[in-house]
mmCIF file of C-alpha atoms in Angstrom:
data_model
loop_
_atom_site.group_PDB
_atom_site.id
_atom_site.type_symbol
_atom_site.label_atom_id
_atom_site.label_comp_id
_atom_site.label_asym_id
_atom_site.label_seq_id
_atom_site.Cartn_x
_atom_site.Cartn_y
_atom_site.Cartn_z
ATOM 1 C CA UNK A 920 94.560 -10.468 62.462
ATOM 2 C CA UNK A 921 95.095 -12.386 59.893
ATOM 3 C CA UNK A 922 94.241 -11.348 56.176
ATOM 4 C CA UNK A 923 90.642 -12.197 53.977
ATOM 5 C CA UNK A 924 91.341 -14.213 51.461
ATOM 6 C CA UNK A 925 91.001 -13.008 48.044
ATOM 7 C CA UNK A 926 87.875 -15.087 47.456
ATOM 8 C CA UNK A 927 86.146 -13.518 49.904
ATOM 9 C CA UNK A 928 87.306 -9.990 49.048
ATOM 10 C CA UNK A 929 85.666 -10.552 45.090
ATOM 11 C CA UNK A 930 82.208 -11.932 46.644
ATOM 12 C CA UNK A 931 82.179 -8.818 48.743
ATOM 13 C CA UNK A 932 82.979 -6.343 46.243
ATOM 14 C CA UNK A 933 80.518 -8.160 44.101
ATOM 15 C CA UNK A 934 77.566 -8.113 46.641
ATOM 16 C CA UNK A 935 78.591 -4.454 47.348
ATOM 17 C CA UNK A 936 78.133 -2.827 43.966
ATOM 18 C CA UNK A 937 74.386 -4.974 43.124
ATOM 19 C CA UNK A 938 71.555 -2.419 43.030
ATOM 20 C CA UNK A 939 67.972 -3.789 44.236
ATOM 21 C CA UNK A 940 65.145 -3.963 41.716
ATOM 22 C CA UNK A 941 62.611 -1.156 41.466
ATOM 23 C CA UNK A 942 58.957 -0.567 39.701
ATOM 24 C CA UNK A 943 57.283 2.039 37.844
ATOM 25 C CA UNK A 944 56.897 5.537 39.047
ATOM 26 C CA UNK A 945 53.566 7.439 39.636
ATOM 27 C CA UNK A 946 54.214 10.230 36.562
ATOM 28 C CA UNK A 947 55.387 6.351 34.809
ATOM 29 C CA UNK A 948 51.985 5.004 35.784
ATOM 30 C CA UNK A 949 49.642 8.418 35.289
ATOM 31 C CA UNK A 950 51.534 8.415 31.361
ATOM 32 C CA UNK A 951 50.611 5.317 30.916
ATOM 33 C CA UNK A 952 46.749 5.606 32.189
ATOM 34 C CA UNK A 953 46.686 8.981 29.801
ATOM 35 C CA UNK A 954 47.885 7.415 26.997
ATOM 36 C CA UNK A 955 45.347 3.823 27.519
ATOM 37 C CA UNK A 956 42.616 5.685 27.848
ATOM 38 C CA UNK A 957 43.244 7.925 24.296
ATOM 39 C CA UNK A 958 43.402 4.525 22.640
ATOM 40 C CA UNK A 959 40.089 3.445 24.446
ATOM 41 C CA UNK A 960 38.516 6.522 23.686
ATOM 42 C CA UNK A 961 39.466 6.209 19.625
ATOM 43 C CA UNK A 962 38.062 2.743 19.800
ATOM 44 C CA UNK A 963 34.726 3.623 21.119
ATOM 45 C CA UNK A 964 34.485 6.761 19.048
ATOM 46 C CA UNK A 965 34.818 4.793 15.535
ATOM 47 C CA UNK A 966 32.285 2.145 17.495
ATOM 48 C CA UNK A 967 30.020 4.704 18.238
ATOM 49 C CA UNK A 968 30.932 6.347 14.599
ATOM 50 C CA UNK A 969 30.042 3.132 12.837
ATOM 51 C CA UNK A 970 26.748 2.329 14.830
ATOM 52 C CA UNK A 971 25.718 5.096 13.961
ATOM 53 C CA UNK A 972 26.068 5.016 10.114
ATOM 54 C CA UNK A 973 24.470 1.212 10.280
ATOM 55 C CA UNK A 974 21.378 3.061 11.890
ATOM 56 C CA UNK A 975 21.222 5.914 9.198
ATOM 57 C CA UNK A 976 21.683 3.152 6.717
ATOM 58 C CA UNK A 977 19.438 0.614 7.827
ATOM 59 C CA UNK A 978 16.953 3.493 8.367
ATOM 60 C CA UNK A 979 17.339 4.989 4.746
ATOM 61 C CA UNK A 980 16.610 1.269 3.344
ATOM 62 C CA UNK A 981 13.470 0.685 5.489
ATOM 63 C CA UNK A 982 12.655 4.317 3.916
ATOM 64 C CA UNK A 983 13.183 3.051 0.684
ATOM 65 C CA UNK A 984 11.740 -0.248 1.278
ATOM 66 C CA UNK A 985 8.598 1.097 2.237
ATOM 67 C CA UNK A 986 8.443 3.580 -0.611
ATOM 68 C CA UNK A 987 8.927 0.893 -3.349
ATOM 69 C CA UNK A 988 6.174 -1.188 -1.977
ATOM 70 C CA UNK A 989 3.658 1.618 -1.378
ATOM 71 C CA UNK A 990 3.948 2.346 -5.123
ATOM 72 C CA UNK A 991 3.418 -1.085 -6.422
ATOM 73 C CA UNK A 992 0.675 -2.027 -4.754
ATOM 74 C CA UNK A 993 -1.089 1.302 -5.837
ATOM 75 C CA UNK A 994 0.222 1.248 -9.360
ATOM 76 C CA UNK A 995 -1.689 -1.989 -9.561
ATOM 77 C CA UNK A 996 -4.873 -0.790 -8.647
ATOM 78 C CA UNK A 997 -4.177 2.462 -10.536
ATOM 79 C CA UNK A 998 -3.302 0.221 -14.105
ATOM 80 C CA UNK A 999 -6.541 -1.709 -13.895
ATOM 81 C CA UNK A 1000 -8.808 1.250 -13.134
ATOM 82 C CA UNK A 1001 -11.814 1.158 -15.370
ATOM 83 C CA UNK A 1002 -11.022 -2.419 -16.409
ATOM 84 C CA UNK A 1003 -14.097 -4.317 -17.766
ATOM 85 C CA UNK A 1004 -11.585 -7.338 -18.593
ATOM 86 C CA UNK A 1005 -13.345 -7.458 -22.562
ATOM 87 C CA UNK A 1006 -12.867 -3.799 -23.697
ATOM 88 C CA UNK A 1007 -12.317 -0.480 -23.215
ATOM 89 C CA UNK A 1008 -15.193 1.516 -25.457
ATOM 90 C CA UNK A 1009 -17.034 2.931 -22.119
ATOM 91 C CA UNK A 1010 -20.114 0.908 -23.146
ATOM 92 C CA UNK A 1011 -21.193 0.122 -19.414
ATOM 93 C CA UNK A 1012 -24.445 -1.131 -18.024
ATOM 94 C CA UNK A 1013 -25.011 -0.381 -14.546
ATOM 95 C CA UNK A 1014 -28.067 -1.810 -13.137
ATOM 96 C CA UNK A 1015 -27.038 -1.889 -8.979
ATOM 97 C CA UNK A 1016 -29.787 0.301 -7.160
ATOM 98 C CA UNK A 1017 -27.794 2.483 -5.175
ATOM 99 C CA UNK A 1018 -25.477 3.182 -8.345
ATOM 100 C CA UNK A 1019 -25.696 6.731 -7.919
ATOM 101 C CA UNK A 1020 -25.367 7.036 -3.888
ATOM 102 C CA UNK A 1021 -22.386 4.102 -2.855
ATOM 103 C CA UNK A 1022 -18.784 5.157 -4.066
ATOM 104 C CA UNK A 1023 -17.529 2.276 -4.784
ATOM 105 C CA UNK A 1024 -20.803 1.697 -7.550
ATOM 106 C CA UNK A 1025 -19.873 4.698 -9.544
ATOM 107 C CA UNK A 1026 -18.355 3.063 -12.685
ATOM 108 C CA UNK A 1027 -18.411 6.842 -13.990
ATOM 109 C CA UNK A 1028 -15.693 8.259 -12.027
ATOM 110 C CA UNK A 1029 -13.640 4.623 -11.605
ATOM 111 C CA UNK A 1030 -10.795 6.673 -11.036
ATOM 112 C CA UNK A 1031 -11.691 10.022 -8.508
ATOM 113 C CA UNK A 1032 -9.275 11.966 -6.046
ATOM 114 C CA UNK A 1033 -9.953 13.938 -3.074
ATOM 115 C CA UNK A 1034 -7.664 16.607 -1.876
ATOM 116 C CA UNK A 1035 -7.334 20.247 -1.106
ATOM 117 C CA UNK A 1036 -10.916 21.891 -1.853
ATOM 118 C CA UNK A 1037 -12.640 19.174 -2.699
ATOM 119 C CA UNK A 1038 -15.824 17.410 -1.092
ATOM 120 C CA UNK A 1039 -14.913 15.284 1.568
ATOM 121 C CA UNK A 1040 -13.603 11.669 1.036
ATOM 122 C CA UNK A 1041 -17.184 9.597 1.327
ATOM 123 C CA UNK A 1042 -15.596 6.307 2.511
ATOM 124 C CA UNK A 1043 -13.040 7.795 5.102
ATOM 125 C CA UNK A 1044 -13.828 9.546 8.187
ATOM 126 C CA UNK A 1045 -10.982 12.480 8.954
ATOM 127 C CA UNK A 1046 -9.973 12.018 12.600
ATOM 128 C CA UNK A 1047 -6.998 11.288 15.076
ATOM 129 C CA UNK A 1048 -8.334 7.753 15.954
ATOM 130 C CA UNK A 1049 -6.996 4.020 14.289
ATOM 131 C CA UNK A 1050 -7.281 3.668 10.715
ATOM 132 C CA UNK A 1051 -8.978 7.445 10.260
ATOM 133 C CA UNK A 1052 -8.077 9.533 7.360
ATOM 134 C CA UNK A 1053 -5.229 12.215 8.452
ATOM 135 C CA UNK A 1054 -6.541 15.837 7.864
ATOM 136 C CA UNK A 1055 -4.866 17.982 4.874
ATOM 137 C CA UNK A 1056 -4.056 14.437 2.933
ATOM 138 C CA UNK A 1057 -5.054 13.247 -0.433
ATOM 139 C CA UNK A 1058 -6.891 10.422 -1.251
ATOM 140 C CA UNK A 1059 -7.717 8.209 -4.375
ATOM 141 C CA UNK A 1060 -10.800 5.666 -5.246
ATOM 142 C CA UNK A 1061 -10.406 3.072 -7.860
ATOM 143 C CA UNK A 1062 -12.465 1.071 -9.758
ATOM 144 C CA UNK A 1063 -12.151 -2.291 -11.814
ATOM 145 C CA UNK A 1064 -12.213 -5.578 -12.440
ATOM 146 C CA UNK A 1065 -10.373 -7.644 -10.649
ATOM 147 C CA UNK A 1066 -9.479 -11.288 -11.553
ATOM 148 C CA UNK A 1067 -11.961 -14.146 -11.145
ATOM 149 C CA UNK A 1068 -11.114 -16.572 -14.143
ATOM 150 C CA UNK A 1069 -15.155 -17.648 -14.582
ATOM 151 C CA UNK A 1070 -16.890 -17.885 -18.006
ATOM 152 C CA UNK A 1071 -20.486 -17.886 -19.143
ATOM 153 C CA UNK A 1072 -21.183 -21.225 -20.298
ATOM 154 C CA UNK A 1073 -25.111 -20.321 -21.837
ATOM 155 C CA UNK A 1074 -28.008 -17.796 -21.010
ATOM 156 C CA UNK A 1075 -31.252 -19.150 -20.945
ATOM 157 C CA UNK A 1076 -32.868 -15.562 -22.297
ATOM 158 C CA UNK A 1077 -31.888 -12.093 -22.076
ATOM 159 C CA UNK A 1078 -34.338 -11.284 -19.388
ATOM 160 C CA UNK A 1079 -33.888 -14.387 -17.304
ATOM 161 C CA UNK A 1080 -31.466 -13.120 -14.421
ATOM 162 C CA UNK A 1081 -29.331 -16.199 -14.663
ATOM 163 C CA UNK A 1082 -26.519 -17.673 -16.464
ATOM 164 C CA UNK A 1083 -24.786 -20.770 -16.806
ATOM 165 C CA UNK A 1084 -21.159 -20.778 -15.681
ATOM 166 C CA UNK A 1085 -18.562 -23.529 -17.440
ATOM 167 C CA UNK A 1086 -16.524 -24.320 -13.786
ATOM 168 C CA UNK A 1087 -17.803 -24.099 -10.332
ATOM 169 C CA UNK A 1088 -16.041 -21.867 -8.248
ATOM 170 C CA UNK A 1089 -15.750 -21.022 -4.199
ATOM 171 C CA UNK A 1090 -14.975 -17.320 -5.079
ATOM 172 C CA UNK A 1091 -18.507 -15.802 -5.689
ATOM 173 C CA UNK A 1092 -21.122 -15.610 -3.196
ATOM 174 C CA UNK A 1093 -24.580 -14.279 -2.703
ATOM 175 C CA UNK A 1094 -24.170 -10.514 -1.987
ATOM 176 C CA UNK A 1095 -20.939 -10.435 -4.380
ATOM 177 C CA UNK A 1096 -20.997 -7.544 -7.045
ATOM 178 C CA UNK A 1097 -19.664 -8.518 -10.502
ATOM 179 C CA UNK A 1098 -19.167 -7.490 -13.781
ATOM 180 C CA UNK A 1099 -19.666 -9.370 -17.077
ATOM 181 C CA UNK A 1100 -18.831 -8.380 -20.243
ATOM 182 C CA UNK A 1101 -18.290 -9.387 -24.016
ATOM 183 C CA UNK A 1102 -16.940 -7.335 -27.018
ATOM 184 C CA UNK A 1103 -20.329 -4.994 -27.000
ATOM 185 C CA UNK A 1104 -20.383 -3.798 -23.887
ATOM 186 C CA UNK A 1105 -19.989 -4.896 -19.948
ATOM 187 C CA UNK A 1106 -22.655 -5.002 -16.788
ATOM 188 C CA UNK A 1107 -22.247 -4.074 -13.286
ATOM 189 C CA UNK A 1108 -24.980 -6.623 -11.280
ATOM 190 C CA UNK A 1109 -25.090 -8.123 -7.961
ATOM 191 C CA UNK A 1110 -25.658 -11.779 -7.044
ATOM 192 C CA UNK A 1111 -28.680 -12.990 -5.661
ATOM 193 C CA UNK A 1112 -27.854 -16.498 -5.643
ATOM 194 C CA UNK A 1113 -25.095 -19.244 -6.774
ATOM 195 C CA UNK A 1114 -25.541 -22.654 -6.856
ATOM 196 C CA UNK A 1115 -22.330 -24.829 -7.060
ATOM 197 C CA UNK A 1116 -24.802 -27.939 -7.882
ATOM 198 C CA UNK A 1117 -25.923 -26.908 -11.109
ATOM 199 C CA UNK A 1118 -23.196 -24.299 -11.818
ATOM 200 C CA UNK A 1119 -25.930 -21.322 -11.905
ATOM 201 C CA UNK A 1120 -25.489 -17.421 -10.551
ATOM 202 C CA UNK A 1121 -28.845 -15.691 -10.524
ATOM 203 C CA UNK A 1122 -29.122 -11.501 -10.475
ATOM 204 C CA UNK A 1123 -32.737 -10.826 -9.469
ATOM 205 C CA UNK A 1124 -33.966 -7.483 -9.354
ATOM 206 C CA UNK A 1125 -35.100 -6.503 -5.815
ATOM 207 C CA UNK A 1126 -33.143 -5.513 -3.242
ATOM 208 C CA UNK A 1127 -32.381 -8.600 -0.925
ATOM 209 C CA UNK A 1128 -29.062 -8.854 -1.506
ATOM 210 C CA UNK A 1129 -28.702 -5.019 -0.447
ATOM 211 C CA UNK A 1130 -28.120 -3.352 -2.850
ATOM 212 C CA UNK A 1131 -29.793 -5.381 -5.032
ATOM 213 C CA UNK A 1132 -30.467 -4.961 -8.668
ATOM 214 C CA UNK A 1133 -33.166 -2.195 -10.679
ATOM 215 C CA UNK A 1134 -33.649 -4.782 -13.331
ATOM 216 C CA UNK A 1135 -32.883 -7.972 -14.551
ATOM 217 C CA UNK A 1136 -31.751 -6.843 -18.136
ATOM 218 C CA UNK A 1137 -28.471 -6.410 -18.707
ATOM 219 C CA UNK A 1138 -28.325 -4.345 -22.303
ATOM 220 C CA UNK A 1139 -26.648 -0.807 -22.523
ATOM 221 C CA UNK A 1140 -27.980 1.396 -21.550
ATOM 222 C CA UNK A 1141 -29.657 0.549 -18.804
ATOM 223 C CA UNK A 1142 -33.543 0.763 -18.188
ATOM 224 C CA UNK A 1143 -34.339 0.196 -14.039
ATOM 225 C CA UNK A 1144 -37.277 -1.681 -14.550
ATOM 226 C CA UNK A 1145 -38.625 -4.967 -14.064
ATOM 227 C CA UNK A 1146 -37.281 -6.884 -17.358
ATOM 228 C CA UNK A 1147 -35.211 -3.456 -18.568
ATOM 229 C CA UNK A 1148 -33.063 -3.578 -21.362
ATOM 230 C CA UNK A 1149 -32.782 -7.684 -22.190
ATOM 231 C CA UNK A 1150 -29.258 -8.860 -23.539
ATOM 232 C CA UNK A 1151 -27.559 -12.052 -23.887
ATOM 233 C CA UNK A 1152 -24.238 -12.610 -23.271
ATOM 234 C CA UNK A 1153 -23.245 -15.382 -24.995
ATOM 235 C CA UNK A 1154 -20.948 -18.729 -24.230
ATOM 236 C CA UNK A 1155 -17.118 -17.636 -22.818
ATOM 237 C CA UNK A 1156 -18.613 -13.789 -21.914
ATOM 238 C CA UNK A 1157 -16.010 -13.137 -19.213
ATOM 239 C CA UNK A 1158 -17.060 -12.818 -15.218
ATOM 240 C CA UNK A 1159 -14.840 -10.580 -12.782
ATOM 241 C CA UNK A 1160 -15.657 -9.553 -9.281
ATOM 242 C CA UNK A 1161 -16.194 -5.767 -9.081
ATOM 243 C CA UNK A 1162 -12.864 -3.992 -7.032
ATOM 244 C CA UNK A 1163 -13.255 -1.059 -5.824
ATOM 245 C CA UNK A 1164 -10.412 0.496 -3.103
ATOM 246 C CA UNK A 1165 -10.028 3.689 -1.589
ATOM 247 C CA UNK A 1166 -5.882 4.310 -1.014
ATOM 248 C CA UNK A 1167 -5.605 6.548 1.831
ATOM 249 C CA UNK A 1168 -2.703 7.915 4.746
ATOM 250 C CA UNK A 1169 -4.251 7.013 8.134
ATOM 251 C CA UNK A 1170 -3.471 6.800 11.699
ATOM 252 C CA UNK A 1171 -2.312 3.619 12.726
ATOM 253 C CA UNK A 1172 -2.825 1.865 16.556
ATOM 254 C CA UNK A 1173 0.467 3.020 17.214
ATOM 255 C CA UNK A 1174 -0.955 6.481 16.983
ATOM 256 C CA UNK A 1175 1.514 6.966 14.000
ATOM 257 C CA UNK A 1176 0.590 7.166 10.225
ATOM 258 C CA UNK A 1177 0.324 4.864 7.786
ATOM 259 C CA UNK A 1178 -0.685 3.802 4.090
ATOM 260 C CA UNK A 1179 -4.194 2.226 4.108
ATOM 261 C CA UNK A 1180 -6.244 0.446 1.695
ATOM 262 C CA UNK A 1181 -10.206 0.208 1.943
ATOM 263 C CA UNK A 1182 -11.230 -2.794 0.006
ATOM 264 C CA UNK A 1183 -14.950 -3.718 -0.671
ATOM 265 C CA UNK A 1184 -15.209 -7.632 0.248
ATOM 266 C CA UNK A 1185 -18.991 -9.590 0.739
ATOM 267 C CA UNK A 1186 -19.826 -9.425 4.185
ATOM 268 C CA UNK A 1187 -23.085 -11.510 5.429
ATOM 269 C CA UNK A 1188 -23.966 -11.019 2.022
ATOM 270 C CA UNK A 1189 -23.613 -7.072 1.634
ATOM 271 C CA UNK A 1190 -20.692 -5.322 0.296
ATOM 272 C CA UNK A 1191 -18.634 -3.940 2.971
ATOM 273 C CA UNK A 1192 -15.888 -1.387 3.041
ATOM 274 C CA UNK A 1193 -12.961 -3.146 4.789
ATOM 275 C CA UNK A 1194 -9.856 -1.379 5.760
ATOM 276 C CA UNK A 1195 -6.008 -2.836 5.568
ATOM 277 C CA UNK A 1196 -3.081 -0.897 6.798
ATOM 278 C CA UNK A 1197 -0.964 -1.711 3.578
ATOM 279 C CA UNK A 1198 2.310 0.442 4.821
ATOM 280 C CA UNK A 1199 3.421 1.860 7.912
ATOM 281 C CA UNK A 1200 5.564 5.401 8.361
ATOM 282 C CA UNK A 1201 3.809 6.455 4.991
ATOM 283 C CA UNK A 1202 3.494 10.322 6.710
ATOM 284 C CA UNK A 1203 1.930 12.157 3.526
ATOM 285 C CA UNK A 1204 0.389 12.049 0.405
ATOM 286 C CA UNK A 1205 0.252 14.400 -2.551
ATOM 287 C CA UNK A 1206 -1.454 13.136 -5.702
ATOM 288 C CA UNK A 1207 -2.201 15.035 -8.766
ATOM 289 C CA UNK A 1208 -3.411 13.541 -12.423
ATOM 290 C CA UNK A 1209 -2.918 13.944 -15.956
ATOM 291 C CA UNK A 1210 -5.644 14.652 -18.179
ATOM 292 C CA UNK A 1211 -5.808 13.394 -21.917
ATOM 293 C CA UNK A 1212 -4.951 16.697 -24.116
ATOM 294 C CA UNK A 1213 -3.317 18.585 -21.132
ATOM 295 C CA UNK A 1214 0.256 19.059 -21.174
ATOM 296 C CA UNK A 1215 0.836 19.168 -17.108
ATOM 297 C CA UNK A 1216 -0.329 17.033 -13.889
ATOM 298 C CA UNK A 1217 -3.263 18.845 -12.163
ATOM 299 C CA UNK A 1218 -4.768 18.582 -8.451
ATOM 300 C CA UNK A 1219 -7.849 16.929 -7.891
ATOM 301 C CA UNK A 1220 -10.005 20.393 -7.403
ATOM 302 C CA UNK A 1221 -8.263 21.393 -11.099
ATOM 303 C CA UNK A 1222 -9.779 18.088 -12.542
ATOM 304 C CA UNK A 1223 -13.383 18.995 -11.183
ATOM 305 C CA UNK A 1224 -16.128 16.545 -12.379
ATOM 306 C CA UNK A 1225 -13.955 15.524 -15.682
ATOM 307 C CA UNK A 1226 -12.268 12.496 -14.925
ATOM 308 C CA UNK A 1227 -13.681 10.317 -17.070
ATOM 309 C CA UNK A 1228 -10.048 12.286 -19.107
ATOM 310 C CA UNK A 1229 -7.909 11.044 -16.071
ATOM 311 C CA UNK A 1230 -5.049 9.230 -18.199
ATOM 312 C CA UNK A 1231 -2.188 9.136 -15.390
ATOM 313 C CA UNK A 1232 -1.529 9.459 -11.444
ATOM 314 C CA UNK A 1233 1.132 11.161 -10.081
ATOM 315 C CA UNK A 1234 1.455 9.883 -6.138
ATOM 316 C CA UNK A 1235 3.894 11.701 -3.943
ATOM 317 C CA UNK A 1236 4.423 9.994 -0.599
ATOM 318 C CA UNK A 1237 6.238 11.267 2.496
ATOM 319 C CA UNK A 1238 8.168 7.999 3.945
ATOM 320 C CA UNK A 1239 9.539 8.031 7.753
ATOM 321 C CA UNK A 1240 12.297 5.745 9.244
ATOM 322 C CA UNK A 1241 11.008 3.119 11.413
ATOM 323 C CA UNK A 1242 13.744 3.816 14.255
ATOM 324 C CA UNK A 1243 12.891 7.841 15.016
ATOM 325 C CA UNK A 1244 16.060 8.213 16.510
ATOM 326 C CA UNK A 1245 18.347 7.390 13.239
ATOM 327 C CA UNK A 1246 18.481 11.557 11.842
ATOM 328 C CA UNK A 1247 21.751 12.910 12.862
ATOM 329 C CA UNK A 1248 19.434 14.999 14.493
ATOM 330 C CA UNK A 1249 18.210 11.938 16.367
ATOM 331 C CA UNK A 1250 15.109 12.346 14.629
ATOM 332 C CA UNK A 1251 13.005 10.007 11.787
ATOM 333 C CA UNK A 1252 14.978 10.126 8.756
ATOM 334 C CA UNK A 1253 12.333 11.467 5.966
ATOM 335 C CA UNK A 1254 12.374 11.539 2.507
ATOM 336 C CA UNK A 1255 9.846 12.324 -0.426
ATOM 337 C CA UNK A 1256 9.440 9.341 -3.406
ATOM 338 C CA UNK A 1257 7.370 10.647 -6.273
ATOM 339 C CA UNK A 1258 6.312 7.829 -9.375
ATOM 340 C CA UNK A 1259 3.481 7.959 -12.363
ATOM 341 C CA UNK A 1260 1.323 5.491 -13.263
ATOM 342 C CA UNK A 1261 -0.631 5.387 -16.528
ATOM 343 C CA UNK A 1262 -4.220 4.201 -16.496
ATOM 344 C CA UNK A 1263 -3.748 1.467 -18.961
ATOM 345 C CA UNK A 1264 -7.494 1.236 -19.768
ATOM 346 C CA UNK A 1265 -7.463 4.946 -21.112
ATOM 347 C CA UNK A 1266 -4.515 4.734 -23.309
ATOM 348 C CA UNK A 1267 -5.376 4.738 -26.896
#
């Protein structure tokens, strides 16, 4: 036999000694899985992590939020309490015929809370259903003027139940309770009629407009009958619309709580109690008031029948998260806001 050459003797050492490829092994492969899913698992915990601080976040600013604009729209109404819009001597003339029965007509107590041991709220009902009053919360009526921007351009006499305005105006009505006032004193009266064509507001006595009026004078004090107590208020004697709100926690349609407002507005010609849900999650509400010569804040059944001496409002309110799952308890995040209002009117 004849001899390989020495090519063929190097190929087959060559092809001899080559090793064939191979893949990963199943500890190779399980390792691997192990260690994939520890990294997946740290990514989704700092997702997770992180979602969960926006929610606590976003949920402490809605609770915040909410709180900030629950106090200023009360500390508006709680600043003009008692406002006549010309002074602030108490001199007021109050010649509405139900003065003495309809909350929102007692000029006397133009700043009154309800609370623990008190008489019940009159404008709220206390019940589980929309918009009633939650039992075992405060409550606080306020009276003022509120801003009209109409004059008194003449009086024809001081018993003639009508003055002459200097602008026309869409924003009084028959049925619309106003107050007018000059440096002496101010007048509580209801329209009976205004006519844009001659510029004139009438305040009949009678009682069509209901209320309606005792008398048709309008001189402090008052005297409920026919011609009373005349007085003229002269040219540029200021003319506000009466407001009178009641600030409340209710239940909303949701069947959870919020921060209502009951506003008296002309309705068909009668002054009607209208209710606004102002805030929502407002839970609770603690109010207590500071009395001119008293060193600390009081409860309403401290302040019994004085608060004509009201000065200041302290208004604690109870604020809940919108998204009731934010807590780390997944519950409502709550918090308590407290913040004092003076009653400008009453500040010497």
């Amino acid at each position: 036999m004849s001899e390989r050459s020495p090519t063929c003797r190097v190929f087959q050492d060559r092809a001899g000694s080559a090793r064939p490829s191979s893949g990963f092994t199943l500890i190779e492969l399980m390792v691997a899985m192990v260690l994939g899913l520890i990294v997946v698992g740290g990514v989704v915990s700092v997702f997770l992590a992180n979602q969960r601080t926006y929610r606590t976040n976003q949920a402490l600013g809605d609770v915040q939020d909410g709180s900030r604009l629950a106090f200023e729209l009360m500390a508006r109404d709680i600043r003009e309490a008692g406002l006549t819009g010309c002074n602030n001597n108490g001199r007021m003339a109050n010649v509405l015929n139900n003065k003495s029965t309809a909350w929102w007509a007692d000029w006397g107590n133009a700043v009154h809370g309800y609370g623990s041991g008190t008489a019940a709220d009159p404008a709220l009902t206390v019940g589980t259903a929309a918009t009633n009053q939650v039992s075992g919360t405060d409550s606080l009526q306020l009276l003022g003027a509120a801003d009209s921007g109409l004059s008194v351009a003449a009086t024809p006499s001081s018993t003639a139940a009508n003055f002459k305005l200097n602008d026309t105006t869409s924003d009084i009505v028959k049925g619309d309770v106003i107050i007018v006032c000059d440096p002496d004193h101010a007048a509580i009266v209801q329209v009976t009629n205004y006519n844009s064509s001659n510029v004139t507001l009438d305040h009949n006595n009678g009682n069509n407009p209901l209320p309606g009026n005792c008398s048709k004078g309008l001189g402090f004090p008052t005297t409920c009958t026919t011609n009373g107590n005349g007085y003229t208020f002269g040219p540029n004697s200021q003319i506000f619309k009466l407001g009178a709100v009641d600030w409340y926690i209710g239940y909303n349609p949701l069947g959870g709580k919020s921060l209502y407002r009951v506003n008296v507005v002309t309705t068909a010609g009668t002054p009607t109690p209208t209710t606004q849900e102002m805030v929502r999650d407002v839970t609770g509400m603690v109010i207590s008031y500071h009395q001119a010569g008293v060193a600390s804040f009081v409860d309403a059944k401290t302040v019994a029948a004085n608060w004509g001496a009201v000065d200041a409002v302290q208004v604690q309110l109870t604020v809940e998260s919108v998204d009731k799952r934010a807590g780390t308890d997944t519950k409502p995040i709550t918090r308590q806001f407290t913040a004092t209002t003076t009653v400008r009117n009453r500040v010497q």
